[in-house]
Amino acid sequence: MVSEVLAGDPFASYARSVNPQFVRMLRAIGFDRRWARAEGAYLWDADGSRFLDLLGGYGMFNVGRNNPRVREALVEALALETPGSVQLGVNSLSGALADELLKRLPARLGKVLFTNSGTEAVEAAIKLARGATGRPRVLALEHAFHGLTTGSLAAGDSPEFKAPFGPPLPGFDHVPLGDLEALERELRREDVALFIVEPVQGKGVNLPDPGYLPAAQQLCRDYGTLFCADEVQTGLGRTGRFFAFEHEGLEPDMVTIAKSISGGYIPSGALALRTDDLLQVFDSLEHAVLHGSTFAPNDLAMVAGLATLQEIDAEGLVERSRTLGERLLDATRPLVDRYDVVREVRGRGLMWAIEFGEPAAGSRAWRAVERAQRGLFAQFVVVPLFTDHHVLCQVAGHGLNIVKGLPPLTLTAEDVDEFATALDAVLVKAERIPRAAARFGLKLGASSLARH
Ligand code: PMP
């Protein structure tokens, strides 16, 4: 049955019954491909061309696509026909995965609540922090991203995701990254339940200055606010440590986890928290099931989680992320001097980004394009050019002026070099496009650029 369905035209049915705008966008950037196979850090299209996957499913394939050990564990669980999700009962899988996660977390964290996704882990953090502290407000950083459900959307700072949906939930405020005075001003009111931060901000791969996060954590302790590290994207080796908060020795009160936790196979997530905070909310028999979700601790997600943690250790993926991340930065930082259009290259481990500015003065068409359609350069010039080099990557950042990589941590040194070479070639062409357009007075638009 599966092969038969997969043989159909994906674009026609998706445009007809799911989301036509997404199919239009794929066509515009030349990624309306039929994907035939995936393994590790690679995808193959129906023509048999191999693509390097720097997008990594938005960071859910840390152990590589179709990881054979995780798959084996899932097949074993399916064959056992486990009596899971009894709801009025538990088996040892969720306790075992919680134990494995807690072993990798600071000792102050003693409990794990499972969820189906990253945004649900964030929602759980918001709810449990409010329940545990009895306080109403939530603080987050400017430029943060924490998910797209109503609570996590309010915690994030993405005007483009919020605008169509009316006023955000009340009680959420944002402070600038790096501004401890602004943070303390808010915390001093002693009504803030939770301060939630990404140790490296996913939207722009923004790195905090050293010392900011430890000082912010201390301020939270001083004023009785819970400090949550949102590790949905940065966790499980992504930044070259198991959790990104380890880079500065942080000891958060809450940690959100998702994406790669199930090896990319099953929707899954978790909130790790202090035992006292959990018991403050789950404080009686009456409140034993006060928060949860029908599917959250399902057997397949738990099995995939256990196998994924084993795989990260067995393959040394955390260390691999650190060394390959350094190699990637060494190979791509020189691009800042080589191309006017490159403003900055930054990253930590295999969380990497290149930020574009405006090209050299004199390109009036470019400025017009910038005003008319944010993100045109990264999305409609740079990304399509990568199709020639068979590389997938993501456009991110608030001006959509950043191209970002979150590859599987199974990447090789040769892959890193291949990507750096491709990027160089792409930038040579990308710089020429707006200039050429200015010279010939072309009216730029997404469709005309997509043809280049
Ligand atoms: N928090 C962070 C830091 C994220 O990067 C994301 C997803 N990009 C989320 C939360 C939301 O996770 P999900 O997409 O699984 O809901």
CSV table of C-alpha atoms and ligand atoms in Angstrom, one decimal:
chain,number,residue,atom,x,y,z
A,1,MET,CA,0.0,0.0,0.0
A,2,VAL,CA,2.7,2.5,1.0
A,3,SER,CA,4.7,2.1,-2.3
A,4,GLU,CA,1.6,2.5,-4.3
A,5,VAL,CA,0.6,5.8,-2.6
A,6,LEU,CA,4.2,7.0,-2.9
A,7,ALA,CA,4.2,6.4,-6.6
A,8,GLY,CA,1.4,9.1,-7.0
A,9,ASP,CA,2.1,12.8,-7.8
A,10,PRO,CA,2.9,14.4,-4.5
A,11,PHE,CA,2.5,18.0,-5.7
A,12,ALA,CA,-1.0,17.7,-7.2
A,13,SER,CA,-2.5,16.1,-4.1
A,14,TYR,CA,-0.7,18.3,-1.7
A,15,ALA,CA,-1.7,21.5,-3.5
A,16,ARG,CA,-5.3,20.2,-3.9
A,17,SER,CA,-5.9,19.0,-0.3
A,18,VAL,CA,-3.2,20.3,2.0
A,19,ASN,CA,-1.5,23.6,1.2
A,20,PRO,CA,-1.2,25.1,-2.3
A,21,GLN,CA,1.0,28.0,-1.3
A,22,PHE,CA,3.7,25.6,0.0
A,23,VAL,CA,3.8,23.8,-3.4
A,24,ARG,CA,4.0,27.2,-5.2
A,25,MET,CA,7.0,28.1,-3.0
A,26,LEU,CA,8.7,24.8,-3.7
A,27,ARG,CA,8.3,25.3,-7.4
A,28,ALA,CA,9.6,28.9,-7.2
A,29,ILE,CA,12.9,27.8,-5.5
A,30,GLY,CA,13.4,24.7,-7.6
A,31,PHE,CA,12.8,22.2,-4.8
A,32,ASP,CA,9.7,20.6,-6.3
A,33,ARG,CA,11.6,17.3,-6.4
A,34,ARG,CA,10.5,13.8,-5.8
A,35,TRP,CA,12.6,12.3,-3.1
A,36,ALA,CA,13.2,8.6,-3.5
A,37,ARG,CA,15.6,7.6,-0.7
A,38,ALA,CA,17.3,8.9,2.5
A,39,GLU,CA,20.2,7.8,4.6
A,40,GLY,CA,22.4,9.5,7.1
A,41,ALA,CA,23.1,13.1,5.8
A,42,TYR,CA,21.9,12.3,2.3
A,43,LEU,CA,18.8,12.4,0.2
A,44,TRP,CA,18.4,10.9,-3.3
A,45,ASP,CA,15.8,12.3,-5.8
A,46,ALA,CA,13.9,10.1,-8.3
A,47,ASP,CA,16.6,10.7,-10.9
A,48,GLY,CA,19.2,9.1,-8.5
A,49,SER,CA,21.0,12.4,-7.8
A,50,ARG,CA,22.4,12.6,-4.2
A,51,PHE,CA,21.8,15.7,-2.1
A,52,LEU,CA,23.6,16.7,1.0
A,53,ASP,CA,21.0,17.5,3.7
A,54,LEU,CA,22.1,20.6,5.6
A,55,LEU,CA,18.5,21.2,6.6
A,56,GLY,CA,18.3,18.0,8.6
A,57,GLY,CA,14.5,18.1,8.9
A,58,TYR,CA,14.8,21.4,10.9
A,59,GLY,CA,17.2,19.5,13.2
A,60,MET,CA,15.4,16.2,13.9
A,61,PHE,CA,17.9,13.9,12.3
A,62,ASN,CA,20.9,14.3,14.7
A,63,VAL,CA,21.5,10.5,14.4
A,64,GLY,CA,21.1,10.5,10.6
A,65,ARG,CA,18.1,9.8,8.5
A,66,ASN,CA,16.8,6.2,8.7
A,67,ASN,CA,19.2,5.3,11.4
A,68,PRO,CA,19.4,1.5,11.2
A,69,ARG,CA,19.8,1.0,15.0
A,70,VAL,CA,16.8,3.2,15.9
A,71,ARG,CA,14.8,1.5,13.2
A,72,GLU,CA,15.7,-2.0,14.5
A,73,ALA,CA,14.6,-1.0,18.0
A,74,LEU,CA,11.3,0.2,16.6
A,75,VAL,CA,10.8,-2.9,14.5
A,76,GLU,CA,11.5,-5.0,17.6
A,77,ALA,CA,8.9,-3.1,19.6
A,78,LEU,CA,6.3,-3.4,16.8
A,79,ALA,CA,7.0,-7.2,16.6
A,80,LEU,CA,6.5,-7.5,20.3
A,81,GLU,CA,3.0,-6.0,20.0
A,82,THR,CA,3.5,-4.3,23.3
A,83,PRO,CA,0.4,-3.4,25.3
A,84,GLY,CA,1.3,0.3,25.4
A,85,SER,CA,-0.8,3.4,26.1
A,86,VAL,CA,-3.0,1.5,28.5
A,87,GLN,CA,-3.5,4.9,30.1
A,88,LEU,CA,-4.6,3.2,33.3
A,89,GLY,CA,-1.1,1.7,33.7
A,90,VAL,CA,2.6,2.2,32.9
A,91,ASN,CA,5.4,0.0,31.5
A,92,SER,CA,9.1,0.4,32.1
A,93,LEU,CA,9.9,2.2,28.8
A,94,SER,CA,8.9,5.7,29.8
A,95,GLY,CA,10.7,5.4,33.2
A,96,ALA,CA,13.8,4.1,31.5
A,97,LEU,CA,13.9,7.0,29.0
A,98,ALA,CA,13.3,9.5,31.8
A,99,ASP,CA,16.2,8.0,33.7
A,100,GLU,CA,18.5,8.2,30.7
A,101,LEU,CA,17.6,11.8,30.1
A,102,LEU,CA,18.0,12.7,33.8
A,103,LYS,CA,21.5,11.1,33.8
A,104,ARG,CA,22.5,13.7,31.1
A,105,LEU,CA,21.0,16.6,33.0
A,106,PRO,CA,22.0,18.6,36.1
A,107,ALA,CA,21.2,16.9,39.4
A,108,ARG,CA,18.7,19.6,40.3
A,109,LEU,CA,16.3,18.1,37.7
A,110,GLY,CA,14.5,15.1,38.9
A,111,LYS,CA,11.4,14.5,36.7
A,112,VAL,CA,10.5,14.3,33.1
A,113,LEU,CA,7.1,14.9,31.5
A,114,PHE,CA,6.7,13.6,28.0
A,115,THR,CA,5.1,15.5,25.1
A,116,ASN,CA,4.5,14.9,21.4
A,117,SER,CA,6.5,17.9,20.1
A,118,GLY,CA,8.7,20.8,21.0
A,119,THR,CA,5.9,23.3,21.2
A,120,GLU,CA,4.1,21.1,23.7
A,121,ALA,CA,7.2,20.9,25.8
A,122,VAL,CA,7.3,24.7,25.9
A,123,GLU,CA,3.5,24.8,26.7
A,124,ALA,CA,4.2,22.4,29.6
A,125,ALA,CA,7.0,24.6,30.8
A,126,ILE,CA,4.7,27.6,30.8
A,127,LYS,CA,1.9,25.8,32.5
A,128,LEU,CA,4.0,24.0,35.1
A,129,ALA,CA,6.0,27.1,35.9
A,130,ARG,CA,2.8,29.1,36.5
A,131,GLY,CA,1.4,26.3,38.6
A,132,ALA,CA,4.6,25.8,40.7
A,133,THR,CA,5.3,29.5,41.4
A,134,GLY,CA,1.7,30.8,41.5
A,135,ARG,CA,2.9,33.7,39.3
A,136,PRO,CA,1.3,34.7,36.0
A,137,ARG,CA,4.0,36.2,33.7
A,138,VAL,CA,6.5,34.7,31.3
A,139,LEU,CA,9.6,36.4,30.0
A,140,ALA,CA,11.5,35.5,26.9
A,141,LEU,CA,14.1,37.1,24.7
A,142,GLU,CA,13.7,39.3,21.6
A,143,HIS,CA,14.1,37.2,18.4
A,144,ALA,CA,13.2,34.0,20.3
A,145,PHE,CA,11.4,31.1,18.7
A,146,HIS,CA,9.6,28.6,20.9
A,147,GLY,CA,7.0,27.1,18.7
A,148,LEU,CA,3.7,28.0,17.0
A,149,THR,CA,0.9,27.0,19.4
A,150,THR,CA,-0.7,29.9,21.2
A,151,GLY,CA,1.4,29.9,24.4
A,152,SER,CA,4.8,29.2,22.7
A,153,LEU,CA,3.9,31.7,20.0
A,154,ALA,CA,3.3,34.4,22.6
A,155,ALA,CA,6.7,33.4,24.2
A,156,GLY,CA,8.4,33.7,20.8
A,157,ASP,CA,9.2,37.0,19.2
A,158,SER,CA,8.2,36.5,15.5
A,159,PRO,CA,5.9,39.2,14.3
A,160,GLU,CA,5.4,37.5,11.0
A,161,PHE,CA,4.0,34.4,12.7
A,162,LYS,CA,1.9,36.3,15.1
A,163,ALA,CA,0.4,39.1,12.9
A,164,PRO,CA,-2.5,37.2,11.3
A,165,PHE,CA,-3.8,35.7,14.6
A,166,GLY,CA,-5.0,38.6,16.7
A,167,PRO,CA,-3.5,39.8,19.9
A,168,PRO,CA,-1.0,37.4,21.5
A,169,LEU,CA,-1.9,35.8,24.9
A,170,PRO,CA,-1.4,38.4,27.7
A,171,GLY,CA,1.3,38.0,30.3
A,172,PHE,CA,4.3,37.5,27.9
A,173,ASP,CA,7.1,40.0,27.6
A,174,HIS,CA,10.4,40.2,25.8
A,175,VAL,CA,13.8,41.6,26.8
A,176,PRO,CA,16.8,42.1,24.5
A,177,LEU,CA,19.4,39.4,24.4
A,178,GLY,CA,22.4,40.5,26.5
A,179,ASP,CA,20.5,43.2,28.5
A,180,LEU,CA,20.7,42.2,32.1
A,181,GLU,CA,19.3,45.5,33.4
A,182,ALA,CA,16.1,45.0,31.3
A,183,LEU,CA,15.8,41.5,32.6
A,184,GLU,CA,16.2,42.6,36.2
A,185,ARG,CA,13.7,45.4,35.8
A,186,GLU,CA,11.1,42.8,34.8
A,187,LEU,CA,12.1,40.2,37.4
A,188,ARG,CA,12.0,42.7,40.2
A,189,ARG,CA,8.2,42.8,40.0
A,190,GLU,CA,8.3,39.3,41.4
A,191,ASP,CA,5.4,38.2,39.2
A,192,VAL,CA,7.4,36.3,36.6
A,193,ALA,CA,6.9,32.5,36.7
A,194,LEU,CA,9.3,31.6,33.9
A,195,PHE,CA,12.2,33.0,31.9
A,196,ILE,CA,12.6,30.9,28.8
A,197,VAL,CA,15.7,31.1,26.6
A,198,GLU,CA,17.3,29.2,23.7
A,199,PRO,CA,21.0,28.8,24.6
A,200,VAL,CA,21.6,29.6,20.9
A,201,GLN,CA,18.7,31.3,19.2
A,202,GLY,CA,17.5,29.1,16.4
A,203,LYS,CA,16.0,31.7,14.1
A,204,GLY,CA,19.2,33.5,13.5
A,205,VAL,CA,21.7,31.2,15.2
A,206,ASN,CA,22.3,34.1,17.6
A,207,LEU,CA,24.9,33.4,20.2
A,208,PRO,CA,24.7,35.2,23.6
A,209,ASP,CA,27.8,37.0,24.8
A,210,PRO,CA,29.7,34.8,27.3
A,211,GLY,CA,28.5,35.4,30.9
A,212,TYR,CA,25.0,36.7,29.9
A,213,LEU,CA,23.2,33.4,30.5
A,214,PRO,CA,24.9,32.5,33.8
A,215,ALA,CA,24.1,36.0,35.1
A,216,ALA,CA,20.5,35.8,33.8
A,217,GLN,CA,20.1,32.4,35.6
A,218,GLN,CA,21.4,34.0,38.8
A,219,LEU,CA,18.9,36.9,38.5
A,220,CYS,CA,16.1,34.4,38.1
A,221,ARG,CA,17.2,32.6,41.3
A,222,ASP,CA,17.4,35.9,43.1
A,223,TYR,CA,13.8,36.8,42.2
A,224,GLY,CA,12.2,33.4,42.4
A,225,THR,CA,11.6,33.0,38.7
A,226,LEU,CA,12.2,29.6,37.1
A,227,PHE,CA,14.9,29.5,34.4
A,228,CYS,CA,14.1,27.3,31.4
A,229,ALA,CA,16.6,26.3,28.7
A,230,ASP,CA,14.7,25.6,25.5
A,231,GLU,CA,16.9,22.8,24.1
A,232,VAL,CA,14.4,21.7,21.4
A,233,GLN,CA,16.8,22.6,18.7
A,234,THR,CA,20.2,22.9,20.5
A,235,GLY,CA,19.9,19.6,22.5
A,236,LEU,CA,21.2,16.1,21.9
A,237,GLY,CA,24.7,17.1,20.6
A,238,ARG,CA,23.7,19.8,18.1
A,239,THR,CA,26.1,22.5,19.4
A,240,GLY,CA,29.0,20.2,20.4
A,241,ARG,CA,27.9,19.5,23.9
A,242,PHE,CA,25.0,17.2,24.8
A,243,PHE,CA,23.0,20.2,25.9
A,244,ALA,CA,24.0,23.7,24.8
A,245,PHE,CA,23.5,25.1,28.3
A,246,GLU,CA,26.6,23.0,29.3
A,247,HIS,CA,28.9,25.4,27.4
A,248,GLU,CA,28.5,27.8,30.3
A,249,GLY,CA,27.8,25.3,33.1
A,250,LEU,CA,24.2,26.4,33.5
A,251,GLU,CA,21.8,24.5,35.8
A,252,PRO,CA,18.4,25.4,34.5
A,253,ASP,CA,15.2,24.7,36.5
A,254,MET,CA,13.5,23.4,33.3
A,255,VAL,CA,14.7,22.0,30.1
A,256,THR,CA,12.6,21.4,26.9
A,257,ILE,CA,13.7,18.6,24.5
A,258,ALA,CA,12.2,17.4,21.2
A,259,LYS,CA,13.2,17.1,17.5
A,260,SER,CA,16.0,14.5,17.4
A,261,ILE,CA,14.9,12.7,20.6
A,262,SER,CA,13.2,10.0,18.6
A,263,GLY,CA,15.8,9.8,15.9
A,264,GLY,CA,13.4,11.5,13.5
A,265,TYR,CA,11.0,8.7,13.4
A,266,ILE,CA,8.2,9.5,15.9
A,267,PRO,CA,6.8,12.9,17.1
A,268,SER,CA,8.1,13.2,20.6
A,269,GLY,CA,9.3,15.7,23.2
A,270,ALA,CA,9.9,16.2,26.9
A,271,LEU,CA,10.0,18.7,29.7
A,272,ALA,CA,12.6,18.0,32.4
A,273,LEU,CA,11.9,19.8,35.7
A,274,ARG,CA,12.7,19.9,39.4
A,275,THR,CA,10.9,17.3,41.5
A,276,ASP,CA,9.6,20.1,43.9
A,277,ASP,CA,8.1,22.0,41.0
A,278,LEU,CA,6.4,18.9,39.6
A,279,LEU,CA,5.0,18.0,43.1
A,280,GLN,CA,3.8,21.6,43.6
A,281,VAL,CA,1.4,21.0,40.7
A,282,PHE,CA,0.8,17.2,40.9
A,283,ASP,CA,0.3,17.7,44.7
A,284,SER,CA,-2.4,15.1,45.4
A,285,LEU,CA,-4.2,12.0,44.1
A,286,GLU,CA,-6.8,14.4,42.7
A,287,HIS,CA,-4.1,16.1,40.7
A,288,ALA,CA,-2.3,12.9,39.5
A,289,VAL,CA,-3.1,13.5,35.9
A,290,LEU,CA,-3.4,17.2,35.8
A,291,HIS,CA,-1.2,17.6,32.7
A,292,GLY,CA,-0.5,15.2,29.8
A,293,SER,CA,-1.4,14.2,26.3
A,294,THR,CA,-3.0,11.0,25.1
A,295,PHE,CA,-0.1,9.9,22.9
A,296,ALA,CA,2.8,11.5,24.7
A,297,PRO,CA,4.6,8.5,26.4
A,298,ASN,CA,3.7,6.0,23.7
A,299,ASP,CA,5.9,3.0,23.4
A,300,LEU,CA,7.4,3.7,20.0
A,301,ALA,CA,8.4,7.2,21.0
A,302,MET,CA,10.0,5.9,24.2
A,303,VAL,CA,11.8,3.0,22.3
A,304,ALA,CA,13.1,5.4,19.6
A,305,GLY,CA,14.3,7.8,22.4
A,306,LEU,CA,16.2,5.1,24.2
A,307,ALA,CA,17.8,3.9,20.9
A,308,THR,CA,18.7,7.5,19.9
A,309,LEU,CA,20.5,8.2,23.2
A,310,GLN,CA,22.5,4.9,22.8
A,311,GLU,CA,23.3,5.8,19.2
A,312,ILE,CA,24.5,9.4,20.1
A,313,ASP,CA,26.9,7.8,22.7
A,314,ALA,CA,28.0,4.8,20.6
A,315,GLU,CA,28.8,6.9,17.5
A,316,GLY,CA,30.4,9.8,19.5
A,317,LEU,CA,28.1,12.2,17.8
A,318,VAL,CA,28.5,15.0,20.4
A,319,GLU,CA,32.3,15.2,19.8
A,320,ARG,CA,31.7,14.8,16.1
A,321,SER,CA,29.4,17.8,16.1
A,322,ARG,CA,32.1,19.9,17.9
A,323,THR,CA,35.0,19.0,15.6
A,324,LEU,CA,33.0,19.2,12.4
A,325,GLY,CA,31.4,22.5,13.5
A,326,GLU,CA,34.9,24.0,14.0
A,327,ARG,CA,35.9,22.7,10.5
A,328,LEU,CA,32.7,24.2,9.0
A,329,LEU,CA,33.4,27.6,10.6
A,330,ASP,CA,37.1,27.6,9.6
A,331,ALA,CA,36.0,26.8,6.0
A,332,THR,CA,33.3,29.4,5.8
A,333,ARG,CA,34.4,32.4,7.9
A,334,PRO,CA,36.7,33.7,5.2
A,335,LEU,CA,33.6,34.3,3.0
A,336,VAL,CA,33.0,37.4,5.0
A,337,ASP,CA,36.1,39.0,3.5
A,338,ARG,CA,35.6,37.5,0.1
A,339,TYR,CA,32.0,38.7,-0.6
A,340,ASP,CA,30.4,42.1,0.0
A,341,VAL,CA,27.0,40.5,0.5
A,342,VAL,CA,28.2,38.3,3.4
A,343,ARG,CA,27.8,40.1,6.7
A,344,GLU,CA,28.7,37.3,9.2
A,345,VAL,CA,29.3,33.6,9.5
A,346,ARG,CA,28.6,32.1,12.9
A,347,GLY,CA,27.8,28.9,14.7
A,348,ARG,CA,28.4,26.4,17.5
A,349,GLY,CA,28.9,22.8,16.7
A,350,LEU,CA,26.8,21.8,13.8
A,351,MET,CA,24.4,24.7,14.2
A,352,TRP,CA,25.7,27.1,11.6
A,353,ALA,CA,24.5,30.2,9.7
A,354,ILE,CA,25.6,32.8,7.1
A,355,GLU,CA,24.0,36.2,7.3
A,356,PHE,CA,23.6,38.4,4.3
A,357,GLY,CA,23.6,42.1,4.1
A,358,GLU,CA,23.0,44.4,1.1
A,359,PRO,CA,25.5,44.1,-1.7
A,360,ALA,CA,27.8,46.9,-2.6
A,361,ALA,CA,26.4,50.4,-3.2
A,362,GLY,CA,25.1,51.2,-6.6
A,363,SER,CA,22.6,48.4,-6.9
A,364,ARG,CA,19.4,50.3,-6.9
A,365,ALA,CA,17.4,47.2,-8.0
A,366,TRP,CA,18.6,45.3,-5.0
A,367,ARG,CA,17.4,47.9,-2.6
A,368,ALA,CA,14.0,48.0,-4.3
A,369,VAL,CA,13.8,44.2,-4.0
A,370,GLU,CA,14.8,44.3,-0.3
A,371,ARG,CA,12.0,46.8,0.4
A,372,ALA,CA,9.4,44.9,-1.6
A,373,GLN,CA,10.1,41.4,-0.5
A,374,ARG,CA,12.1,40.5,2.5
A,375,GLY,CA,14.1,37.4,2.2
A,376,LEU,CA,14.2,37.5,-1.6
A,377,PHE,CA,18.0,37.2,-1.7
A,378,ALA,CA,18.4,34.3,0.6
A,379,GLN,CA,15.2,32.4,-0.4
A,380,PHE,CA,15.0,33.1,-4.0
A,381,VAL,CA,18.6,33.6,-5.0
A,382,VAL,CA,20.9,31.6,-2.7
A,383,VAL,CA,18.8,28.5,-2.0
A,384,PRO,CA,17.8,27.9,-5.6
A,385,LEU,CA,21.5,28.1,-6.6
A,386,PHE,CA,22.2,25.3,-4.1
A,387,THR,CA,20.1,23.0,-6.3
A,388,ASP,CA,23.0,23.0,-8.8
A,389,HIS,CA,25.2,21.7,-6.1
A,390,HIS,CA,22.7,19.3,-4.7
A,391,VAL,CA,22.6,20.8,-1.2
A,392,LEU,CA,19.5,21.5,1.0
A,393,CYS,CA,19.6,24.3,3.5
A,394,GLN,CA,17.2,26.6,5.3
A,395,VAL,CA,16.4,30.3,5.2
A,396,ALA,CA,16.0,31.8,8.6
A,397,GLY,CA,16.3,35.0,10.7
A,398,HIS,CA,13.9,37.8,11.2
A,399,GLY,CA,14.7,39.5,8.0
A,400,LEU,CA,14.9,36.1,6.4
A,401,ASN,CA,18.4,37.1,5.4
A,402,ILE,CA,20.2,34.1,6.8
A,403,VAL,CA,20.9,30.7,5.4
A,404,LYS,CA,21.2,28.1,8.1
A,405,GLY,CA,22.5,24.5,8.4
A,406,LEU,CA,21.4,21.9,10.9
A,407,PRO,CA,22.8,18.8,9.3
A,408,PRO,CA,22.7,15.3,10.7
A,409,LEU,CA,25.6,14.9,13.1
A,410,THR,CA,26.7,11.8,11.1
A,411,LEU,CA,28.1,14.2,8.4
A,412,THR,CA,31.7,13.6,7.3
A,413,ALA,CA,34.6,16.0,7.0
A,414,GLU,CA,34.3,15.5,3.2
A,415,ASP,CA,30.7,16.6,3.4
A,416,VAL,CA,31.7,19.8,5.2
A,417,ASP,CA,34.3,20.6,2.6
A,418,GLU,CA,31.9,19.8,-0.2
A,419,PHE,CA,29.4,22.2,1.4
A,420,ALA,CA,32.0,25.0,1.8
A,421,THR,CA,33.0,24.7,-1.8
A,422,ALA,CA,29.4,24.7,-3.0
A,423,LEU,CA,28.7,27.8,-0.8
A,424,ASP,CA,31.6,29.6,-2.4
A,425,ALA,CA,30.4,28.8,-5.9
A,426,VAL,CA,26.8,29.9,-5.0
A,427,LEU,CA,28.0,33.2,-3.6
A,428,VAL,CA,30.0,34.0,-6.7
A,429,LYS,CA,26.8,33.6,-8.7
A,430,ALA,CA,24.5,35.2,-6.1
A,431,GLU,CA,26.4,38.4,-6.0
A,432,ARG,CA,26.2,38.7,-9.7
A,433,ILE,CA,22.4,38.4,-10.0
A,434,PRO,CA,21.3,41.6,-8.3
A,435,ARG,CA,24.1,43.6,-10.0
A,436,ALA,CA,23.3,42.2,-13.4
A,437,ALA,CA,19.7,43.0,-12.7
A,438,ALA,CA,20.6,46.6,-11.9
A,439,ARG,CA,22.7,46.9,-15.0
A,440,PHE,CA,20.0,45.7,-17.3
A,441,GLY,CA,17.2,47.4,-15.4
A,442,LEU,CA,15.3,44.2,-14.9
A,443,LYS,CA,12.2,44.2,-12.8
A,444,LEU,CA,13.1,41.6,-10.2
A,445,GLY,CA,10.6,39.2,-8.8
A,446,ALA,CA,10.6,35.8,-7.3
A,447,SER,CA,9.7,34.0,-10.5
A,448,SER,CA,12.3,35.8,-12.6
A,449,LEU,CA,15.1,35.1,-10.1
A,450,ALA,CA,14.0,31.4,-9.7
A,451,ARG,CA,14.9,30.9,-13.4
A,452,HIS,CA,18.5,31.9,-12.9
B,1,PMP,N1,11.6,25.6,20.6
B,1,PMP,C1,12.6,25.7,19.7
B,1,PMP,C2,13.9,26.3,20.3
B,1,PMP,C3,12.5,25.3,18.4
B,1,PMP,O1,13.6,25.5,17.6
B,1,PMP,C4,11.3,24.7,18.0
B,1,PMP,C5,11.1,24.2,16.5
B,1,PMP,N2,11.9,24.8,15.6
B,1,PMP,C6,10.3,24.6,18.9
B,1,PMP,C7,10.4,25.0,20.2
B,1,PMP,C8,9.0,24.0,18.5
B,1,PMP,O2,9.2,22.6,18.2
B,1,PMP,P1,8.1,21.8,17.3
B,1,PMP,O3,8.3,22.2,15.9
B,1,PMP,O4,8.5,20.3,17.6
B,1,PMP,O5,6.8,22.1,17.9
